[in-house]
PDB file of C-alpha atoms in Angstrom:
ATOM      1  CA  ASP A  24     189.401 -81.481 115.929  1.00 62.00           C
ATOM      2  CA  THR A  25     189.299 -83.813 119.255  1.00 67.00           C
ATOM      3  CA  GLU A  26     191.464 -80.934 121.027  1.00 91.00           C
ATOM      4  CA  VAL A  27     190.955 -79.009 124.095  1.00 96.00           C
ATOM      5  CA  THR A  28     193.537 -76.130 124.485  1.00 96.00           C
ATOM      6  CA  GLN A  29     194.561 -74.551 127.732  1.00 97.00           C
ATOM      7  CA  THR A  30     196.506 -71.290 128.105  1.00 97.00           C
ATOM      8  CA  PRO A  31     199.018 -70.600 129.624  1.00 97.00           C
ATOM      9  CA  LYS A  32     201.030 -73.573 129.849  1.00 96.00           C
ATOM     10  CA  HIS A  33     203.048 -72.261 132.711  1.00 96.00           C
ATOM     11  CA  LEU A  34     202.116 -69.474 135.326  1.00 97.00           C
ATOM     12  CA  VAL A  35     204.041 -68.140 138.152  1.00 96.00           C
ATOM     13  CA  MET A  36     201.782 -65.990 140.546  1.00 94.00           C
ATOM     14  CA  GLY A  37     202.217 -64.097 143.695  1.00 92.00           C
ATOM     15  CA  MET A  38     199.836 -65.024 146.578  1.00 91.00           C
ATOM     16  CA  THR A  39     198.594 -61.418 146.200  1.00 90.00           C
ATOM     17  CA  ASN A  40     198.040 -61.560 142.228  1.00 91.00           C
ATOM     18  CA  LYS A  41     195.273 -62.544 140.285  1.00 95.00           C
ATOM     19  CA  LYS A  42     195.208 -64.425 137.410  1.00 96.00           C
ATOM     20  CA  SER A  43     193.142 -66.512 135.157  1.00 97.00           C
ATOM     21  CA  LEU A  44     193.299 -70.320 133.161  1.00 98.00           C
ATOM     22  CA  LYS A  45     191.584 -70.277 130.168  1.00 98.00           C
ATOM     23  CA  CYS A  46     190.223 -73.572 128.251  1.00 98.00           C
ATOM     24  CA  GLU A  47     189.123 -73.718 124.920  1.00 97.00           C
ATOM     25  CA  GLN A  48     187.273 -76.735 122.704  1.00 96.00           C
ATOM     26  CA  HIS A  49     185.328 -76.750 119.416  1.00 92.00           C
ATOM     27  CA  MET A  50     183.872 -80.313 119.403  1.00 92.00           C
ATOM     28  CA  GLY A  51     180.301 -78.808 120.665  1.00 90.00           C
ATOM     29  CA  HIS A  52     181.006 -80.897 123.884  1.00 91.00           C
ATOM     30  CA  ARG A  53     178.344 -79.589 126.356  1.00 88.00           C
ATOM     31  CA  ALA A  54     179.905 -80.474 129.322  1.00 89.00           C
ATOM     32  CA  MET A  55     183.536 -78.971 130.487  1.00 92.00           C
ATOM     33  CA  TYR A  56     185.370 -79.869 133.614  1.00 93.00           C
ATOM     34  CA  TRP A  57     188.438 -78.225 135.733  1.00 95.00           C
ATOM     35  CA  TYR A  58     190.268 -80.599 137.606  1.00 95.00           C
ATOM     36  CA  LYS A  59     193.520 -80.494 140.221  1.00 96.00           C
ATOM     37  CA  GLN A  60     196.523 -82.522 139.993  1.00 96.00           C
ATOM     38  CA  LYS A  61     199.257 -82.656 142.661  1.00 95.00           C
ATOM     39  CA  ALA A  62     202.324 -84.351 142.170  1.00 91.00           C
ATOM     40  CA  LYS A  63     202.033 -87.990 142.145  1.00 88.00           C
ATOM     41  CA  LYS A  64     198.401 -87.900 142.150  1.00 93.00           C
ATOM     42  CA  PRO A  65     195.012 -88.238 140.256  1.00 93.00           C
ATOM     43  CA  PRO A  66     193.190 -85.967 139.498  1.00 94.00           C
ATOM     44  CA  GLU A  67     190.969 -84.377 141.639  1.00 92.00           C
ATOM     45  CA  LEU A  68     187.428 -82.573 140.310  1.00 91.00           C
ATOM     46  CA  MET A  69     187.185 -78.940 141.229  1.00 93.00           C
ATOM     47  CA  PHE A  70     184.209 -78.028 139.150  1.00 92.00           C
ATOM     48  CA  VAL A  71     181.540 -79.258 136.369  1.00 90.00           C
ATOM     49  CA  TYR A  72     179.580 -76.705 133.664  1.00 90.00           C
ATOM     50  CA  SER A  73     176.693 -78.482 131.944  1.00 86.00           C
ATOM     51  CA  TYR A  74     175.428 -76.536 129.152  1.00 87.00           C
ATOM     52  CA  GLU A  75     176.861 -73.525 130.525  1.00 89.00           C
ATOM     53  CA  LYS A  76     175.895 -73.788 134.090  1.00 89.00           C
ATOM     54  CA  LEU A  77     177.931 -74.567 137.086  1.00 90.00           C
ATOM     55  CA  SER A  78     176.659 -78.337 137.848  1.00 81.00           C
ATOM     56  CA  ILE A  79     179.129 -79.262 140.320  1.00 76.00           C
ATOM     57  CA  ASN A  80     181.353 -77.604 142.978  1.00 79.00           C
ATOM     58  CA  GLU A  81     183.654 -80.292 144.734  1.00 79.00           C
ATOM     59  CA  SER A  82     184.011 -77.621 148.104  1.00 83.00           C
ATOM     60  CA  VAL A  83     186.786 -75.678 146.372  1.00 92.00           C
ATOM     61  CA  PRO A  84     187.846 -72.574 148.198  1.00 93.00           C
ATOM     62  CA  SER A  85     186.539 -69.389 146.900  1.00 93.00           C
ATOM     63  CA  ARG A  86     190.197 -68.145 145.773  1.00 95.00           C
ATOM     64  CA  PHE A  87     188.886 -69.921 142.714  1.00 96.00           C
ATOM     65  CA  SER A  88     186.243 -68.656 140.665  1.00 95.00           C
ATOM     66  CA  PRO A  89     184.713 -70.534 137.210  1.00 96.00           C
ATOM     67  CA  GLU A  90     183.209 -68.953 134.709  1.00 96.00           C
ATOM     68  CA  CYS A  91     181.762 -70.426 131.553  1.00 95.00           C
ATOM     69  CA  PRO A  92     181.135 -67.362 129.060  1.00 94.00           C
ATOM     70  CA  ASN A  93     179.770 -70.026 126.215  1.00 93.00           C
ATOM     71  CA  SER A  94     179.706 -73.333 125.251  1.00 89.00           C
ATOM     72  CA  SER A  95     183.291 -73.355 124.056  1.00 95.00           C
ATOM     73  CA  LEU A  96     184.924 -71.628 126.502  1.00 97.00           C
ATOM     74  CA  LEU A  97     186.118 -72.051 130.107  1.00 97.00           C
ATOM     75  CA  ASN A  98     188.020 -69.742 132.459  1.00 98.00           C
ATOM     76  CA  LEU A  99     189.226 -70.373 135.933  1.00 98.00           C
ATOM     77  CA  HIS A 100     190.047 -67.111 137.654  1.00 97.00           C
ATOM     78  CA  LEU A 101     192.675 -67.458 140.622  1.00 97.00           C
ATOM     79  CA  HIS A 102     192.739 -64.949 143.272  1.00 95.00           C
ATOM     80  CA  ALA A 103     194.642 -64.727 146.620  1.00 94.00           C
ATOM     81  CA  LEU A 104     196.243 -68.381 146.301  1.00 95.00           C
ATOM     82  CA  GLN A 105     198.430 -70.011 148.636  1.00 95.00           C
ATOM     83  CA  PRO A 106     201.608 -72.069 147.655  1.00 96.00           C
ATOM     84  CA  GLU A 107     199.458 -75.644 148.562  1.00 96.00           C
ATOM     85  CA  ASP A 108     197.461 -74.220 145.338  1.00 97.00           C
ATOM     86  CA  SER A 109     200.318 -75.096 143.224  1.00 97.00           C
ATOM     87  CA  ALA A 110     199.555 -77.573 140.888  1.00 97.00           C
ATOM     88  CA  LEU A 111     198.851 -78.698 137.198  1.00 96.00           C
ATOM     89  CA  TYR A 112     195.212 -77.432 136.430  1.00 97.00           C
ATOM     90  CA  LEU A 113     193.499 -79.572 133.923  1.00 96.00           C
ATOM     91  CA  CYS A 114     190.653 -78.528 131.698  1.00 97.00           C
ATOM     92  CA  ALA A 115     188.324 -81.194 130.100  1.00 95.00           C
ATOM     93  CA  SER A 116     185.531 -81.768 128.111  1.00 94.00           C
ATOM     94  CA  SER A 117     182.627 -84.279 126.923  1.00 91.00           C
ATOM     95  CA  GLN A 118     179.285 -84.943 125.129  1.00 85.00           C
ATOM     96  CA  GLU A 119     176.786 -83.819 127.549  1.00 67.00           C
ATOM     97  CA  VAL A 120     173.939 -87.017 127.584  1.00 67.00           C
ATOM     98  CA  VAL A 121     171.609 -86.260 130.700  1.00 62.00           C
ATOM     99  CA  GLY A 122     171.612 -89.981 133.101  1.00 62.00           C
ATOM    100  CA  GLN A 123     173.861 -91.879 130.603  1.00 67.00           C
ATOM    101  CA  GLY A 124     177.239 -91.321 132.012  1.00 70.00           C
ATOM    102  CA  LEU A 125     180.236 -89.582 130.496  1.00 80.00           C
ATOM    103  CA  THR A 126     181.145 -91.675 127.718  1.00 81.00           C
ATOM    104  CA  GLU A 127     184.409 -90.226 126.733  1.00 87.00           C
ATOM    105  CA  ALA A 128     186.337 -86.687 128.352  1.00 91.00           C
ATOM    106  CA  PHE A 129     188.912 -85.158 126.061  1.00 94.00           C
ATOM    107  CA  PHE A 130     191.855 -83.332 128.516  1.00 95.00           C
ATOM    108  CA  GLY A 131     193.932 -80.126 127.568  1.00 96.00           C
ATOM    109  CA  GLN A 132     197.588 -80.451 128.498  1.00 95.00           C
ATOM    110  CA  GLY A 133     197.103 -78.872 131.697  1.00 96.00           C
ATOM    111  CA  THR A 134     198.802 -75.251 133.140  1.00 97.00           C
ATOM    112  CA  ARG A 135     201.520 -75.871 135.328  1.00 96.00           C
ATOM    113  CA  LEU A 136     200.766 -73.300 138.344  1.00 97.00           C
ATOM    114  CA  THR A 137     203.200 -72.402 140.985  1.00 97.00           C
ATOM    115  CA  VAL A 138     202.513 -69.907 143.610  1.00 96.00           C
ATOM    116  CA  VAL A 139     205.582 -67.874 145.337  1.00 94.00           C
TER     117      VAL A 139
ATOM    118  CA  ALA B 258     178.986 -94.217 144.751  1.00 70.00           C
ATOM    119  CA  GLN B 259     181.581 -95.104 142.608  1.00 75.00           C
ATOM    120  CA  SER B 260     185.333 -96.067 143.613  1.00 86.00           C
ATOM    121  CA  VAL B 261     188.422 -97.299 141.757  1.00 93.00           C
ATOM    122  CA  THR B 262     191.105 -99.359 143.206  1.00 95.00           C
ATOM    123  CA  GLN B 263     194.557 -99.575 141.440  1.00 96.00           C
ATOM    124  CA  LEU B 264     196.267-102.213 142.976  1.00 91.00           C
ATOM    125  CA  ASP B 265     200.014-101.225 141.970  1.00 95.00           C
ATOM    126  CA  SER B 266     201.508 -97.904 142.485  1.00 96.00           C
ATOM    127  CA  GLN B 267     204.514 -99.074 140.558  1.00 97.00           C
ATOM    128  CA  VAL B 268     205.239-101.705 137.830  1.00 98.00           C
ATOM    129  CA  PRO B 269     208.724-101.807 136.598  1.00 98.00           C
ATOM    130  CA  VAL B 270     209.147-104.357 133.740  1.00 98.00           C
ATOM    131  CA  PHE B 271     211.811-105.042 131.147  1.00 98.00           C
ATOM    132  CA  GLU B 272     211.110-103.933 127.411  1.00 98.00           C
ATOM    133  CA  GLU B 273     209.674-106.271 125.099  1.00 97.00           C
ATOM    134  CA  ALA B 274     208.230-108.071 128.035  1.00 98.00           C
ATOM    135  CA  PRO B 275     204.465-108.449 128.945  1.00 98.00           C
ATOM    136  CA  VAL B 276     202.701-106.030 131.585  1.00 98.00           C
ATOM    137  CA  GLU B 277     199.449-105.928 132.735  1.00 98.00           C
ATOM    138  CA  LEU B 278     197.646-102.943 134.858  1.00 98.00           C
ATOM    139  CA  ARG B 279     195.170-103.631 137.694  1.00 98.00           C
ATOM    140  CA  CYS B 280     192.145-102.304 137.936  1.00 97.00           C
ATOM    141  CA  ASN B 281     189.279-102.951 140.348  1.00 96.00           C
ATOM    142  CA  TYR B 282     186.337-100.790 140.908  1.00 93.00           C
ATOM    143  CA  SER B 283     183.167-100.652 142.609  1.00 89.00           C
ATOM    144  CA  SER B 284     179.772 -99.368 142.020  1.00 81.00           C
ATOM    145  CA  SER B 285     175.879-100.096 142.693  1.00 74.00           C
ATOM    146  CA  VAL B 286     175.300 -98.930 139.003  1.00 76.00           C
ATOM    147  CA  SER B 287     176.239 -99.752 135.465  1.00 77.00           C
ATOM    148  CA  VAL B 288     179.629 -98.076 134.826  1.00 83.00           C
ATOM    149  CA  TYR B 289     181.552 -97.002 132.271  1.00 90.00           C
ATOM    150  CA  LEU B 290     185.624 -97.791 132.748  1.00 93.00           C
ATOM    151  CA  PHE B 291     188.393 -95.880 131.028  1.00 96.00           C
ATOM    152  CA  TRP B 292     192.388 -96.233 130.922  1.00 97.00           C
ATOM    153  CA  TYR B 293     194.308 -93.252 130.513  1.00 97.00           C
ATOM    154  CA  VAL B 294     197.881 -92.256 130.176  1.00 97.00           C
ATOM    155  CA  GLN B 295     199.654 -89.584 131.479  1.00 96.00           C
ATOM    156  CA  TYR B 296     203.125 -88.740 130.391  1.00 94.00           C
ATOM    157  CA  PRO B 297     205.339 -86.113 132.302  1.00 88.00           C
ATOM    158  CA  ASN B 298     203.928 -82.440 132.336  1.00 82.00           C
ATOM    159  CA  GLN B 299     201.262 -83.919 129.941  1.00 89.00           C
ATOM    160  CA  GLY B 300     197.536 -84.268 130.300  1.00 91.00           C
ATOM    161  CA  LEU B 301     195.531 -87.204 129.951  1.00 94.00           C
ATOM    162  CA  GLN B 302     195.267 -89.269 126.447  1.00 95.00           C
ATOM    163  CA  LEU B 303     192.791 -92.132 126.390  1.00 95.00           C
ATOM    164  CA  LEU B 304     193.776 -95.329 125.680  1.00 96.00           C
ATOM    165  CA  LEU B 305     190.476 -97.160 125.856  1.00 96.00           C
ATOM    166  CA  LYS B 306     186.937 -97.319 126.815  1.00 95.00           C
ATOM    167  CA  TYR B 307     184.346 -99.653 127.747  1.00 94.00           C
ATOM    168  CA  LEU B 308     180.958 -98.900 127.540  1.00 89.00           C
ATOM    169  CA  SER B 309     179.062-102.305 126.428  1.00 87.00           C
ATOM    170  CA  GLY B 310     179.397-104.755 124.329  1.00 89.00           C
ATOM    171  CA  SER B 311     182.374-107.303 123.831  1.00 91.00           C
ATOM    172  CA  THR B 312     184.291-107.726 127.296  1.00 92.00           C
ATOM    173  CA  LEU B 313     187.575-106.974 125.203  1.00 96.00           C
ATOM    174  CA  VAL B 314     188.251-103.544 124.045  1.00 97.00           C
ATOM    175  CA  LYS B 315     191.658-102.773 122.317  1.00 97.00           C
ATOM    176  CA  GLY B 316     192.999 -99.583 122.525  1.00 96.00           C
ATOM    177  CA  ILE B 317     195.621 -97.458 121.258  1.00 95.00           C
ATOM    178  CA  ASN B 318     199.369 -98.035 120.948  1.00 94.00           C
ATOM    179  CA  GLY B 319     198.889-101.997 121.160  1.00 96.00           C
ATOM    180  CA  PHE B 320     197.096-101.827 124.622  1.00 97.00           C
ATOM    181  CA  GLU B 321     193.653-103.976 125.556  1.00 98.00           C
ATOM    182  CA  ALA B 322     191.478-104.361 128.593  1.00 98.00           C
ATOM    183  CA  GLU B 323     189.059-106.888 129.345  1.00 96.00           C
ATOM    184  CA  PHE B 324     185.744-106.304 131.395  1.00 95.00           C
ATOM    185  CA  ASN B 325     185.017-108.658 133.951  1.00 94.00           C
ATOM    186  CA  LYS B 326     181.744-107.859 135.812  1.00 91.00           C
ATOM    187  CA  SER B 327     181.416-110.780 138.068  1.00 92.00           C
ATOM    188  CA  GLN B 328     185.433-109.727 139.420  1.00 93.00           C
ATOM    189  CA  THR B 329     184.562-105.425 139.057  1.00 93.00           C
ATOM    190  CA  SER B 330     187.811-105.597 137.128  1.00 95.00           C
ATOM    191  CA  PHE B 331     189.129-103.894 134.067  1.00 97.00           C
ATOM    192  CA  HIS B 332     193.218-104.918 133.917  1.00 98.00           C
ATOM    193  CA  LEU B 333     194.964-103.074 131.124  1.00 98.00           C
ATOM    194  CA  ARG B 334     197.685-105.668 129.190  1.00 98.00           C
ATOM    195  CA  LYS B 335     200.242-104.985 126.690  1.00 98.00           C
ATOM    196  CA  PRO B 336     202.235-108.082 125.224  1.00 97.00           C
ATOM    197  CA  SER B 337     205.528-106.230 124.587  1.00 98.00           C
ATOM    198  CA  VAL B 338     206.333-102.954 125.971  1.00 98.00           C
ATOM    199  CA  HIS B 339     208.614-100.234 124.893  1.00 97.00           C
ATOM    200  CA  ILE B 340     210.805 -97.909 126.646  1.00 97.00           C
ATOM    201  CA  SER B 341     208.116 -95.261 125.267  1.00 96.00           C
ATOM    202  CA  ASP B 342     205.441 -96.709 127.326  1.00 97.00           C
ATOM    203  CA  THR B 343     207.338 -95.722 130.474  1.00 97.00           C
ATOM    204  CA  ALA B 344     204.285 -93.180 132.066  1.00 97.00           C
ATOM    205  CA  GLU B 345     201.477 -92.848 134.759  1.00 97.00           C
ATOM    206  CA  TYR B 346     198.516 -94.557 134.244  1.00 98.00           C
ATOM    207  CA  PHE B 347     194.948 -94.067 135.329  1.00 97.00           C
ATOM    208  CA  CYS B 348     192.189 -96.123 135.604  1.00 97.00           C
ATOM    209  CA  ALA B 349     188.822 -94.150 135.860  1.00 94.00           C
ATOM    210  CA  VAL B 350     184.791 -95.037 135.974  1.00 91.00           C
ATOM    211  CA  SER B 351     181.978 -92.968 135.056  1.00 87.00           C
ATOM    212  CA  ALA B 352     178.450 -93.285 136.315  1.00 75.00           C
ATOM    213  CA  PRO B 353     175.667 -90.690 137.071  1.00 65.00           C
ATOM    214  CA  ASP B 354     176.265 -89.190 140.534  1.00 60.00           C
ATOM    215  CA  GLN B 355     173.283 -88.159 142.984  1.00 58.00           C
ATOM    216  CA  THR B 356     172.797 -84.802 141.056  1.00 57.00           C
ATOM    217  CA  GLY B 357     172.584 -86.224 137.852  1.00 57.00           C
ATOM    218  CA  ALA B 358     175.632 -84.659 136.366  1.00 60.00           C
ATOM    219  CA  ASN B 359     178.585 -86.759 134.755  1.00 70.00           C
ATOM    220  CA  ASN B 360     181.686 -87.334 136.375  1.00 79.00           C
ATOM    221  CA  LEU B 361     184.825 -89.023 136.008  1.00 86.00           C
ATOM    222  CA  PHE B 362     186.081 -90.909 139.454  1.00 87.00           C
ATOM    223  CA  PHE B 363     189.931 -91.707 138.924  1.00 93.00           C
ATOM    224  CA  GLY B 364     192.140 -94.409 140.804  1.00 95.00           C
ATOM    225  CA  THR B 365     195.294 -93.527 142.460  1.00 96.00           C
ATOM    226  CA  GLY B 366     197.682 -94.388 139.186  1.00 97.00           C
ATOM    227  CA  THR B 367     200.315 -96.749 138.412  1.00 97.00           C
ATOM    228  CA  ARG B 368     203.417 -95.862 137.112  1.00 97.00           C
ATOM    229  CA  LEU B 369     204.849 -97.797 134.920  1.00 98.00           C
ATOM    230  CA  THR B 370     208.650 -97.785 134.061  1.00 97.00           C
ATOM    231  CA  VAL B 371     209.813-100.110 131.402  1.00 97.00           C
ATOM    232  CA  ILE B 372     214.115-100.931 131.745  1.00 97.00           C
ATOM    233  CA  PRO B 373     216.108-101.225 128.819  1.00 95.00           C
TER     234      PRO B 373
END
């Protein structure tokens, strides 16, 4: 099973709503990632979890709050978002080998988020 | 620091013609190199990767790429394209960052359009 599953596929939320994006993998990977992708742009890294600890936070606004409940799950909690936060949010996972670089990352299909 | 440059933002090509998508990288350390494909409203799918060994790498869907260390390039090629190859293609590099965590750095993408 080389699948990363993201739910929901589409989400429309108001600026005062609270919602969560979910990501799951069962490949035994110990690194999980959230990326944000705007239209016609490359993915931009938001957060990295390594062995369930937050290892990278790319200066993301606090209205985005990641959570890694266990090694298979990754959540992204959303609160008080702005219309400019509308984007495709991608989750990825990879095998974690410290100091050896990322040898392969598997991506989910993404959640298309629209903030109204 | 690592960076990736994809020289062509758009490449139109006729069906059954050959294609080359260009990618150059810069890094002060050894890197791993990747090509991903993204179909509309989808996540990223790995086409191929170079970690070490033979500089000619074969991937899925008939694509191949050649790692050239002296020119710091990793160009993607296909001898005969199909309509179904129309998509966005991203070159990416990984290397341990200053915190020791793994990360993927993406180029800006090349939109391949196959013309019937």
